[in-house]
mmCIF file of C-alpha atoms in Angstrom:
data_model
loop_
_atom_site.group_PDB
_atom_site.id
_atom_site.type_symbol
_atom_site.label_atom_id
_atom_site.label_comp_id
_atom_site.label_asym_id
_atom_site.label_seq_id
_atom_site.Cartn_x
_atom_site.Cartn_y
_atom_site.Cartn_z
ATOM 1 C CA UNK A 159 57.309 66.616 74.845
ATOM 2 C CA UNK A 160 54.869 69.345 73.617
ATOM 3 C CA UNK A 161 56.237 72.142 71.869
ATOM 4 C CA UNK A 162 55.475 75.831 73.093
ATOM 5 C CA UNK A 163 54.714 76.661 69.493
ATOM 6 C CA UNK A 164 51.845 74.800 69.615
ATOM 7 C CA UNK A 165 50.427 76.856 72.439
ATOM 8 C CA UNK A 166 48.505 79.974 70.732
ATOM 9 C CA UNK A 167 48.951 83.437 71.508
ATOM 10 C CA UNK A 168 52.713 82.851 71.775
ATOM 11 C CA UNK A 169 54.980 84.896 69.228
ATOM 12 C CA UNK A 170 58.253 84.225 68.445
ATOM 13 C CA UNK A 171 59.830 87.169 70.946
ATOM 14 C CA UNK A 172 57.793 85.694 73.814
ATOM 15 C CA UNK A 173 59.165 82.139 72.966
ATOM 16 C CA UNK A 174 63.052 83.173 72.889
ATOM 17 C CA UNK A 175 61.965 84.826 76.539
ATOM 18 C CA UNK A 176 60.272 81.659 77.496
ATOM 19 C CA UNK A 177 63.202 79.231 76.332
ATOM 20 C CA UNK A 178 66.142 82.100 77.715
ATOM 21 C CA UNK A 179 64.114 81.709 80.947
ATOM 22 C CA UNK A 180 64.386 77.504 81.547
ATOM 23 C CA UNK A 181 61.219 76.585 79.613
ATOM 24 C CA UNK A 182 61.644 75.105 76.802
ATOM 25 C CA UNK A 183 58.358 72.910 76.425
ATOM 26 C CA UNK A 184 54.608 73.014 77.284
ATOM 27 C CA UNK A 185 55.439 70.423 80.307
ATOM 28 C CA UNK A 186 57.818 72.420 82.161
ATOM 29 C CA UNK A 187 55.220 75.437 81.648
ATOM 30 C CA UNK A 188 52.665 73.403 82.865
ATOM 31 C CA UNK A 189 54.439 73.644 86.399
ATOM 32 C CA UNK A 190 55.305 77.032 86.897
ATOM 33 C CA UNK A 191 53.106 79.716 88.714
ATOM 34 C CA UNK A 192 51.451 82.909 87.373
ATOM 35 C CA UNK A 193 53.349 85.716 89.059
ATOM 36 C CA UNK A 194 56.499 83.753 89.148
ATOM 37 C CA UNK A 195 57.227 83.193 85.736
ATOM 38 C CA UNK A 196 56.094 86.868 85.199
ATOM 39 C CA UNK A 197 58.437 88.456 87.056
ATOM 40 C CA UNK A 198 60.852 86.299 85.861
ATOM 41 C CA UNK A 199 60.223 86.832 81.897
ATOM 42 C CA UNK A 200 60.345 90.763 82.805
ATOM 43 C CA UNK A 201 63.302 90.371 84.610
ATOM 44 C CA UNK A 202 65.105 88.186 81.363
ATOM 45 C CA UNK A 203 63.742 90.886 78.834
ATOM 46 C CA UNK A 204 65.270 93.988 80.681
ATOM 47 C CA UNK A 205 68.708 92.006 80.832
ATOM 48 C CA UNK A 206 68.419 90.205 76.975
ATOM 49 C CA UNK A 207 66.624 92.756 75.279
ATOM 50 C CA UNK A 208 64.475 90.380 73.123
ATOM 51 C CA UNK A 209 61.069 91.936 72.467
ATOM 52 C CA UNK A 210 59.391 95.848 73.219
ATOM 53 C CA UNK A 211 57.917 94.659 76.675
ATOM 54 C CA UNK A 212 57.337 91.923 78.780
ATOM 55 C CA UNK A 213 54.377 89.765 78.300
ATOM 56 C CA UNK A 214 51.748 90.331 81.042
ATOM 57 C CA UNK A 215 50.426 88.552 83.519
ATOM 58 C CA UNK A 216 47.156 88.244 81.613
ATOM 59 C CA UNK A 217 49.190 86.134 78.717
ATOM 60 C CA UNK A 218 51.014 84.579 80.393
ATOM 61 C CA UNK A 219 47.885 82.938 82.737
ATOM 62 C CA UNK A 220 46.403 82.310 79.737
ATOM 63 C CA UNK A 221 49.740 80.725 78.068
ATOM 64 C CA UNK A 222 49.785 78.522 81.308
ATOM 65 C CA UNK A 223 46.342 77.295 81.258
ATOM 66 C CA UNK A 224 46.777 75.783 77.408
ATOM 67 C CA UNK A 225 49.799 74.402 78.892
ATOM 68 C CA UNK A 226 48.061 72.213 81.308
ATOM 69 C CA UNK A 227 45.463 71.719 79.263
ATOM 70 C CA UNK A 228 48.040 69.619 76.790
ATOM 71 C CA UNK A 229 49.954 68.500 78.977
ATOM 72 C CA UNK A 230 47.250 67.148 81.252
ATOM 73 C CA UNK A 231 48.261 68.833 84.455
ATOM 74 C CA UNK A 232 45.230 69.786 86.912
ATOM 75 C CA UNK A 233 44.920 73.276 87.914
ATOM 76 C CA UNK A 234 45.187 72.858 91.585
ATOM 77 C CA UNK A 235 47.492 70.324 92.643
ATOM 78 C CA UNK A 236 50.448 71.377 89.860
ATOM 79 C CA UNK A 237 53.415 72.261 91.798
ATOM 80 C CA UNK A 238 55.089 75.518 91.659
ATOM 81 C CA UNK A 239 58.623 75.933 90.478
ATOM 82 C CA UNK A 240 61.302 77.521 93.053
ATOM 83 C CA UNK A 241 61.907 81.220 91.700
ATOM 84 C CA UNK A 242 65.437 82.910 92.726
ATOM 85 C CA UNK A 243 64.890 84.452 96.054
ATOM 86 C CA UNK A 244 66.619 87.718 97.604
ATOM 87 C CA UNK A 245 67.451 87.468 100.874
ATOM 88 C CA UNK A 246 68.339 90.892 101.067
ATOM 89 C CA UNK A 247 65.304 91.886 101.195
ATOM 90 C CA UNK A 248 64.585 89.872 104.374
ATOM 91 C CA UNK A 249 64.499 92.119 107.512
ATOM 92 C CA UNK A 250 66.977 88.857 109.754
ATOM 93 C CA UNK A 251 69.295 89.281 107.036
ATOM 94 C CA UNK A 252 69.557 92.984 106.824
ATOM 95 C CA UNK A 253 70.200 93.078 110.016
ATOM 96 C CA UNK A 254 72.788 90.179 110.346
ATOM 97 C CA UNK A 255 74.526 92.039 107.700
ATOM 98 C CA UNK A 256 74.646 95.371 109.803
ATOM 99 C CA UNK A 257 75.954 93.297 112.968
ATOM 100 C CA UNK A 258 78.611 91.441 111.017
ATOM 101 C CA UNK A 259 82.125 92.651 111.769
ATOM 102 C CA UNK A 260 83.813 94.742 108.481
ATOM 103 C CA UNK A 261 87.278 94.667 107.456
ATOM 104 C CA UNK A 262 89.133 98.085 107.015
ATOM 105 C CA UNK A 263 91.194 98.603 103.691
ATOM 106 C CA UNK A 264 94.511 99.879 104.806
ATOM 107 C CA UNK A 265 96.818 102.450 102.911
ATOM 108 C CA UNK A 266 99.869 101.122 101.545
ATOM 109 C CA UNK A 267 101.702 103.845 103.183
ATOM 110 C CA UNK A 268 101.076 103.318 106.254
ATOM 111 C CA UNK A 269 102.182 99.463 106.119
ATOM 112 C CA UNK A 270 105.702 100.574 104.368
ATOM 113 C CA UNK A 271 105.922 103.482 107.612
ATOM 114 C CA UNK A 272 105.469 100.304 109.967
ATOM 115 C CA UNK A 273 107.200 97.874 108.530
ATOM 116 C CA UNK A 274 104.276 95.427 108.045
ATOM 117 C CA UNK A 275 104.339 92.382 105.708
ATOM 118 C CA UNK A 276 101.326 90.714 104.036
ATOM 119 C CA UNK A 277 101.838 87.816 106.499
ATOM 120 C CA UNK A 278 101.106 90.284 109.313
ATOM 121 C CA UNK A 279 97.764 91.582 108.446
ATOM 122 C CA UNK A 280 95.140 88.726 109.701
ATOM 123 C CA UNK A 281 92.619 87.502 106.719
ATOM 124 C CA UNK A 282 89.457 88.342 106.573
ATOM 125 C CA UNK A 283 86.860 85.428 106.992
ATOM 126 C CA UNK A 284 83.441 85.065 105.328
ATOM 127 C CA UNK A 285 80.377 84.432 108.058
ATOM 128 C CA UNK A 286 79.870 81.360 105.582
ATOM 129 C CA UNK A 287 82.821 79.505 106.514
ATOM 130 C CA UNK A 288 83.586 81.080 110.356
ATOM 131 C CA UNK A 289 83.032 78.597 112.803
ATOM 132 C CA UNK A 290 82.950 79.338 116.562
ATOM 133 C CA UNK A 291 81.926 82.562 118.801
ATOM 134 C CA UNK A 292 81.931 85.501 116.747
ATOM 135 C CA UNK A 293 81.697 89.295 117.710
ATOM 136 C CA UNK A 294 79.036 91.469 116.005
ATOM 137 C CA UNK A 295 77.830 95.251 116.541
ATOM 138 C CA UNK A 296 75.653 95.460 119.343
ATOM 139 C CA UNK A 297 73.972 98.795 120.756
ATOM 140 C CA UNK A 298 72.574 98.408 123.500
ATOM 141 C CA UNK A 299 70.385 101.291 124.162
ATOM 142 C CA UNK A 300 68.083 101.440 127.527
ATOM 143 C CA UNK A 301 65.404 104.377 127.620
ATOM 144 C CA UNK A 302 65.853 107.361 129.539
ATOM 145 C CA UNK A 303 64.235 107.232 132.942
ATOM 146 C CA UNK A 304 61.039 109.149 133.831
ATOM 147 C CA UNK A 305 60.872 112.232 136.378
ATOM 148 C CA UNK A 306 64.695 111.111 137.195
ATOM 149 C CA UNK A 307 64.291 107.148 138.595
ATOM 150 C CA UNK A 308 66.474 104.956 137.925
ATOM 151 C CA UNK A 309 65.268 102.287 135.191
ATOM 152 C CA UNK A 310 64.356 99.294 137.298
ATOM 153 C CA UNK A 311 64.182 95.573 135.336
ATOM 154 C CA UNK A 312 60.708 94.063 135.033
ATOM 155 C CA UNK A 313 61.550 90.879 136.634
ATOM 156 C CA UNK A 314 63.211 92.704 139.941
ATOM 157 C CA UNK A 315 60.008 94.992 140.240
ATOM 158 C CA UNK A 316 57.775 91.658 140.250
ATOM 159 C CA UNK A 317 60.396 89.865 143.111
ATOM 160 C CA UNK A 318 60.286 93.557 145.186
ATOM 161 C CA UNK A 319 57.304 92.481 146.972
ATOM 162 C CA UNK A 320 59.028 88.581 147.434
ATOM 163 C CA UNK A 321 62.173 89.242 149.060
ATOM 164 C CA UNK A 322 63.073 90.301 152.456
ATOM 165 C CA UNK A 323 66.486 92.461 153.096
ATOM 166 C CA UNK A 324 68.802 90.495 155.473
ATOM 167 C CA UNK A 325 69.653 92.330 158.778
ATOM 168 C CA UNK A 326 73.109 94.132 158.913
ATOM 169 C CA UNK A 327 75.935 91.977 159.428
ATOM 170 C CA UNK A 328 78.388 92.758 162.497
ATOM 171 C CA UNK A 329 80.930 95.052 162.057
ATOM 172 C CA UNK A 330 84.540 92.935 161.455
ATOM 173 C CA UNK A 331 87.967 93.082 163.493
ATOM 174 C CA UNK A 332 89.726 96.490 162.290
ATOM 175 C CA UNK A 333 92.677 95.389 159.639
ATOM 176 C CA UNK A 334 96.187 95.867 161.161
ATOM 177 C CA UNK A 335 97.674 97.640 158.166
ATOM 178 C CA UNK A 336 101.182 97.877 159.784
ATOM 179 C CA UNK A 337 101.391 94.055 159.116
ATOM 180 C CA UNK A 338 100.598 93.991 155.551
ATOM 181 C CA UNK A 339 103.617 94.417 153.345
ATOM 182 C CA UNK A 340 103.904 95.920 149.799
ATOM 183 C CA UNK A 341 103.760 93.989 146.542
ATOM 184 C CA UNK A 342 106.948 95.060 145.035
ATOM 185 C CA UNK A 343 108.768 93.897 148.027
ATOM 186 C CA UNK A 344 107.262 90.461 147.517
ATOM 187 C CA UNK A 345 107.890 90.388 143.505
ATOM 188 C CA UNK A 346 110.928 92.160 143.563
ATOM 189 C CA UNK A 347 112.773 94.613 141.521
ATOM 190 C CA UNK A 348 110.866 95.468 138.647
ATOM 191 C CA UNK A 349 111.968 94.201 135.048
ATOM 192 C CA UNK A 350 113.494 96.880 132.769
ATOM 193 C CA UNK A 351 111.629 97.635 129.361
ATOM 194 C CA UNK A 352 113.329 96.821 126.240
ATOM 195 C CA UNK A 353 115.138 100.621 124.908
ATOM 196 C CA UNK A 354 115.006 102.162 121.721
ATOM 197 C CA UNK A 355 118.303 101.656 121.191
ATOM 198 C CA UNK A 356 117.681 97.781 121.913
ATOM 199 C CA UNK A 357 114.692 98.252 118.938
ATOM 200 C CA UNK A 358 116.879 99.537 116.757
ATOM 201 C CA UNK A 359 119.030 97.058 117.146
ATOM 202 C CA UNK A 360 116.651 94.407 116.377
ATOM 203 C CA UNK A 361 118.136 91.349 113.859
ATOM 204 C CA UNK A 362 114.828 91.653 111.720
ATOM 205 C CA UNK A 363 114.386 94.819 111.898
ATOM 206 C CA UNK A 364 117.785 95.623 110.967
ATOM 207 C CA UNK A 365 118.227 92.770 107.939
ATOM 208 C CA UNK A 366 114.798 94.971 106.537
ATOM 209 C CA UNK A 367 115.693 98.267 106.660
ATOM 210 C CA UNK A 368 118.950 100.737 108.180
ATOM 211 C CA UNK A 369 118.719 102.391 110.786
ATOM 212 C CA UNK A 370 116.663 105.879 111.278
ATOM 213 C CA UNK A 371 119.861 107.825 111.720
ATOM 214 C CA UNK A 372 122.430 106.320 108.771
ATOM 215 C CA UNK A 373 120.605 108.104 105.905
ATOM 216 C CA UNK A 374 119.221 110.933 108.138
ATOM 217 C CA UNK A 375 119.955 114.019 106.203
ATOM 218 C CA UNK A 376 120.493 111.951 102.871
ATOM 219 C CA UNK A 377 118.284 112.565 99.572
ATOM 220 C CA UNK A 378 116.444 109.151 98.566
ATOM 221 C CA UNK A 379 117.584 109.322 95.020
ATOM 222 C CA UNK A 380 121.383 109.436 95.793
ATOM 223 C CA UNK A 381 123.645 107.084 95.680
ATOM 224 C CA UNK A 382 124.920 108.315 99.665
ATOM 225 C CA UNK A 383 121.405 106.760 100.449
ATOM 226 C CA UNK A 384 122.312 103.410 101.738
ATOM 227 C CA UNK A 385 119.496 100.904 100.715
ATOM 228 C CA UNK A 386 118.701 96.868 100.640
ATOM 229 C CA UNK A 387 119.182 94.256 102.672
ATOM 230 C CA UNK A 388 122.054 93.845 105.341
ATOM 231 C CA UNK A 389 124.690 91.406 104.181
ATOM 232 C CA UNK A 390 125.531 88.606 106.781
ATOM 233 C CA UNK A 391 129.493 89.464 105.943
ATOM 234 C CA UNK A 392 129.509 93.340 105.379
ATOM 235 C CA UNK A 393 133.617 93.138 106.342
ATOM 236 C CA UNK A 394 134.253 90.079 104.265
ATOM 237 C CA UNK A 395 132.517 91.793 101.422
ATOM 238 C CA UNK A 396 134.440 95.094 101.438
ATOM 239 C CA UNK A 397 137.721 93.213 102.052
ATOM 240 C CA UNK A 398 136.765 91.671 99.108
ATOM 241 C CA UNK A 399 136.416 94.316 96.941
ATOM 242 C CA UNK A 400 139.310 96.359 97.864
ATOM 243 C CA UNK A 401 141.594 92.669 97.316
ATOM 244 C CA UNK A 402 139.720 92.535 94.174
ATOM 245 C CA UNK A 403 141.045 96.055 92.911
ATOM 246 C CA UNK A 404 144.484 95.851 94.157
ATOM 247 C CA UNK A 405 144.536 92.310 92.108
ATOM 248 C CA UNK A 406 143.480 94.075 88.859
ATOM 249 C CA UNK A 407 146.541 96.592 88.850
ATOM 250 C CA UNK A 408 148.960 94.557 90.327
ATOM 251 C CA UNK A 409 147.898 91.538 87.797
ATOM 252 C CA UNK A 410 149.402 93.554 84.368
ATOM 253 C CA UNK A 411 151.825 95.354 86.768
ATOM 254 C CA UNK A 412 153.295 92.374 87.880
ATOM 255 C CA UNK A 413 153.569 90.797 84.287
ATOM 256 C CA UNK A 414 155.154 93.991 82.531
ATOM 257 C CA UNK A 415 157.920 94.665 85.181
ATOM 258 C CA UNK A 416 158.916 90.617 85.270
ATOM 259 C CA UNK A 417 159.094 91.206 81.591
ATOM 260 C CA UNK A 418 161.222 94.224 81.598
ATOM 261 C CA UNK A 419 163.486 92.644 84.569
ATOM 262 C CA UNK A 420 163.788 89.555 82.451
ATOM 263 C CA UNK A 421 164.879 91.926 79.000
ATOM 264 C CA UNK A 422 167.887 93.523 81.153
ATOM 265 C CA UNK A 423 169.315 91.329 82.278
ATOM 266 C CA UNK A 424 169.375 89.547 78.422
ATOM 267 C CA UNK A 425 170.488 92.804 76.898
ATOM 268 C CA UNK A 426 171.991 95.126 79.098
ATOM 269 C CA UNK A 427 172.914 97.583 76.684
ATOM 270 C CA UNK A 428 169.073 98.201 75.692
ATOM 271 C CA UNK A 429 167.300 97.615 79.110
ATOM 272 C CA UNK A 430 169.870 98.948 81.690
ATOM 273 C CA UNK A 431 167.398 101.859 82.603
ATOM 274 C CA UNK A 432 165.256 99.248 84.101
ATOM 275 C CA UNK A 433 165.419 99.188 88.013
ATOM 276 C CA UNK A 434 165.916 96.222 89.984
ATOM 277 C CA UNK A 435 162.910 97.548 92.790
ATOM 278 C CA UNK A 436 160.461 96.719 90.163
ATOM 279 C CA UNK A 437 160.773 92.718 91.158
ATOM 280 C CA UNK A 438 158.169 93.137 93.489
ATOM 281 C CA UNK A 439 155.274 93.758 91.813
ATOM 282 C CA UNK A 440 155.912 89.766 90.182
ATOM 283 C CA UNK A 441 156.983 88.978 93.824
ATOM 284 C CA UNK A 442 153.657 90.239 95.127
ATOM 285 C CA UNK A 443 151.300 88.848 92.977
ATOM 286 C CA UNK A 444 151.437 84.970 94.867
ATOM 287 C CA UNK A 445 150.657 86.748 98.403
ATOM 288 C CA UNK A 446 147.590 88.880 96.301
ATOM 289 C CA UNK A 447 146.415 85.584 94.695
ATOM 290 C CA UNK A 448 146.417 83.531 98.125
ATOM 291 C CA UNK A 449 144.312 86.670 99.574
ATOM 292 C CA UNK A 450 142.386 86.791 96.535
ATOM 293 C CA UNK A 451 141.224 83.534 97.113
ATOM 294 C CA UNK A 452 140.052 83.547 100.223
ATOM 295 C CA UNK A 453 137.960 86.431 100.753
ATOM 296 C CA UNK A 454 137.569 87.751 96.761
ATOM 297 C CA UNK A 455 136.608 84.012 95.147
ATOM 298 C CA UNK A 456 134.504 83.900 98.153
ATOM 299 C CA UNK A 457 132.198 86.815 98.289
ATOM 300 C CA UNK A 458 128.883 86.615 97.175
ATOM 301 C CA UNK A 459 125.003 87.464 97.344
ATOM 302 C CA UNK A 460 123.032 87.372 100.462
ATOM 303 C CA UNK A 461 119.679 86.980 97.915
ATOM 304 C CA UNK A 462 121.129 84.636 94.965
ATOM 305 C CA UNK A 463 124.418 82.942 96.130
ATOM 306 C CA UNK A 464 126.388 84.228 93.285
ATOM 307 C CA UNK A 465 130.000 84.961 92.805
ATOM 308 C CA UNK A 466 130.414 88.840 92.770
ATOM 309 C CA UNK A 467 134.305 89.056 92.037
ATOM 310 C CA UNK A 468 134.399 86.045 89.829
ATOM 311 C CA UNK A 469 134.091 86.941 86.019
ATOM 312 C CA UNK A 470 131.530 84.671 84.604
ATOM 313 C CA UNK A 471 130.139 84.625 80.911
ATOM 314 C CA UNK A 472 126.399 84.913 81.441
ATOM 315 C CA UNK A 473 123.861 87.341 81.387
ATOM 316 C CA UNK A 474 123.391 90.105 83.647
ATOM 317 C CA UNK A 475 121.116 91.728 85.213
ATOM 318 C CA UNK A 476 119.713 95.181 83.809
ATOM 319 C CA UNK A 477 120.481 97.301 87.294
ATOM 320 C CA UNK A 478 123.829 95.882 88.017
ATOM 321 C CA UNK A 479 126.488 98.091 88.305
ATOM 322 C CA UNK A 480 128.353 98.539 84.816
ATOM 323 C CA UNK A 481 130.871 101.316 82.896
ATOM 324 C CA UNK A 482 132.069 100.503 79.234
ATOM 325 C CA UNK A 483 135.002 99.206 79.029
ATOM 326 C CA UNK A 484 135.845 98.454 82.247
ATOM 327 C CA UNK A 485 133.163 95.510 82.544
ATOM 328 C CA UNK A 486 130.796 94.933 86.022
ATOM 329 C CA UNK A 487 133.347 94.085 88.577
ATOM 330 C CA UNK A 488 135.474 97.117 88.778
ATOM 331 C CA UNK A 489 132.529 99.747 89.233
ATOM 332 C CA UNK A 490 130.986 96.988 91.263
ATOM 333 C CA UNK A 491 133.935 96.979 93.230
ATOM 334 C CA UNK A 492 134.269 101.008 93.690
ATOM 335 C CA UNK A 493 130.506 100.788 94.535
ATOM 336 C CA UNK A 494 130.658 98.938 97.531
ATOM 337 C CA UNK A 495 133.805 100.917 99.116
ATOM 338 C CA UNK A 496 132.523 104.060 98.397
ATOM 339 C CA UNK A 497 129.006 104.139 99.212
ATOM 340 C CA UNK A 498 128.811 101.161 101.398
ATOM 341 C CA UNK A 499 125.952 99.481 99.632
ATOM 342 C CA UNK A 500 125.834 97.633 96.093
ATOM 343 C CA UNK A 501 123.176 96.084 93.531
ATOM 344 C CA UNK A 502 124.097 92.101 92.576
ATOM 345 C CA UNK A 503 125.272 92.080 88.883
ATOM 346 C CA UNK A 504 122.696 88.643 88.494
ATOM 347 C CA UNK A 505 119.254 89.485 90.555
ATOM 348 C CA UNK A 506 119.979 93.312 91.044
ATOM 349 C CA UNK A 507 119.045 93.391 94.622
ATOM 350 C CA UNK A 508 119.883 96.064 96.765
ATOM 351 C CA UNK A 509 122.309 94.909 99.814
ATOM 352 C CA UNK A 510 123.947 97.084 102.429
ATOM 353 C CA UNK A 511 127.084 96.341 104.123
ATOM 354 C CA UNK A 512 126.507 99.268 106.961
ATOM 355 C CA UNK A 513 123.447 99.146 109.342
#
């Protein structure tokens, strides 16, 4: 392979544009055509920056000539290497590109005011990779007439002279119309459209969002605005909650008074003050544990499946519910019976128990 060094009349700037622009020896120069490669060495310098201006085409014919001269190559038959093409600047393509169907970007507001998902929107597909009829931009515009006429097709002014008009057709038998009967009588009574109320009431739509009218009036930013998804057991969950509370004071209730029934009646004379209605707060706390059980043990996330009333030793989550002191479960707890909604102490998802 012949070095492009040994060409003269090429510098070192003008060999760095060469090599940057696929030709790296005096045989793959050999090939290439006048006007191609410059253009394409102009078009390398104003990206790369390597010397003050492009060769011209004067070099570089001259460059190309001692090229085929070492290398052998005869003038006319060397073949000309493929140069990048634009089809943009072909007229077909230009106006493909104005027929092809365009995709609208829509505002994010407008999907959240209609309740639209990703999955809804359909993709967009490249005129690459779309296979079948597709539906372009077509105008099509006819010329005005002259002095008023109707436009009039080529081809039906050459058959005018061809074609012979048929002779009128009798007249037919007059239509009875007292026989024919009405449509709705046949299909019968029309179907009713689906309400707003029925809309409203919607399973999906309902599970997504509340309804229009629970937080009419409300401020977003308060905590009266209910929010989140609808739990599948709203009553269960409440139930719950309140069990869950009653279960906390009666729990240290329940052990104090046994204690102090249990000190009177070992020393009278110290404990006598104590009265005997106080045994049944202990007496209580079975039936409170049975209840406890089945709806407080039992209440959990529609989104993660975890315990809400069970104490667990874990981390939580950043937006749960939470007052010093007092730990996650009892806020949690006056959370969801005051303002009928409630964030999960582990993924902090908003869920509603009202719809």
């Amino acid at each position: 392979m012949t070095n492009l060094s040994s060409i003269p009349g090429i510098g070192k700037s003008s060999l760095e544009l060469l090599e940057a622009a696929g030709f790296p020896d005096a045989e793959s120069l050999a090939k290439a055509g006048v006007d191609e490669l410059a253009k394409e060495l102009e078009r390398a310098n104003t990206i790369l920056q390597i010397a003050k201006k492009a060769p011209g085409r004067s070099n570089v014919e001259k460059w190309i000539s001692s090229a085929r001269e070492l290398t052998g190559a005869p003038e006319d038959n060397a073949p000309k290497v493929a140069m990048p093409v634009n089809y943009e600047d072909s007229a077909s393509v230009v106006k493909m590109l104005n027929d092809a169907p365009f995709a609208i970007p829509l505002p994010a507001k407008l999907l959240v005011d209609h309740q639209l998902g990703v999955g809804d929107i359909p993709p967009g597909i490249l005129l690459n990779r779309y296979s079948g009829d597709l539906e372009v931009r077509v105008e099509d515009r006819v010329p005005a007439p002259k002095h008023g006429r109707p436009s009039v097709p080529s081809s039906s002014v050459r058959m005018a002279d061809s074609v012979r008009m048929a002779e009128p057709a009798p007249s037919r038998l007059e239509i009875d119309t007292s026989r024919i009967k009405p449509i709705d009588a046949l299909s019968g009574p029309a179907p009713r459209t689906k309400t707003t109320k029925a809309m409203e009431d919607d399973r999906v739509a309902l599970i997504r969002a509340p309804r229009v009218g629970t937080n009419k009036g409300r401020n977003p930013n308060s905590r009266l605005y209910i929010r989140g998804v609808l739990h599948s057991h709203p009553i269960s969950i409440a139930i719950g909650a309140l069990i869950t509370l009653v279960l906390m004071v009666m729990l240290p209730t329940g052990i104090i008074s046994a204690a102090l029934l249990l000190f009177s009646s070992e020393m009278p004379e110290k404990f006598g003050w104590v009265p005997k209605w106080l045994l049944v707060f202990p007496l209580a706390l079975p039936v409170l544990g049975l209840i406890y059980l089945i709806w407080g043990a039992r209440g959990s996330c529609r989104i993660c499946g975890q315990k809400l009333f069970v104490p667990r030793m874990c981390l939580k989550n950043t937006k749960a519910h939470h007052i010093r002191g007092l730990g996650h479960i009892v806020p949690l707890c006056f959370h969801i019976l005051l303002f009928k909604w409630f964030r999960c102490t582990y993924c902090g998802t908003p869920v509603r128990l009202k719809k």
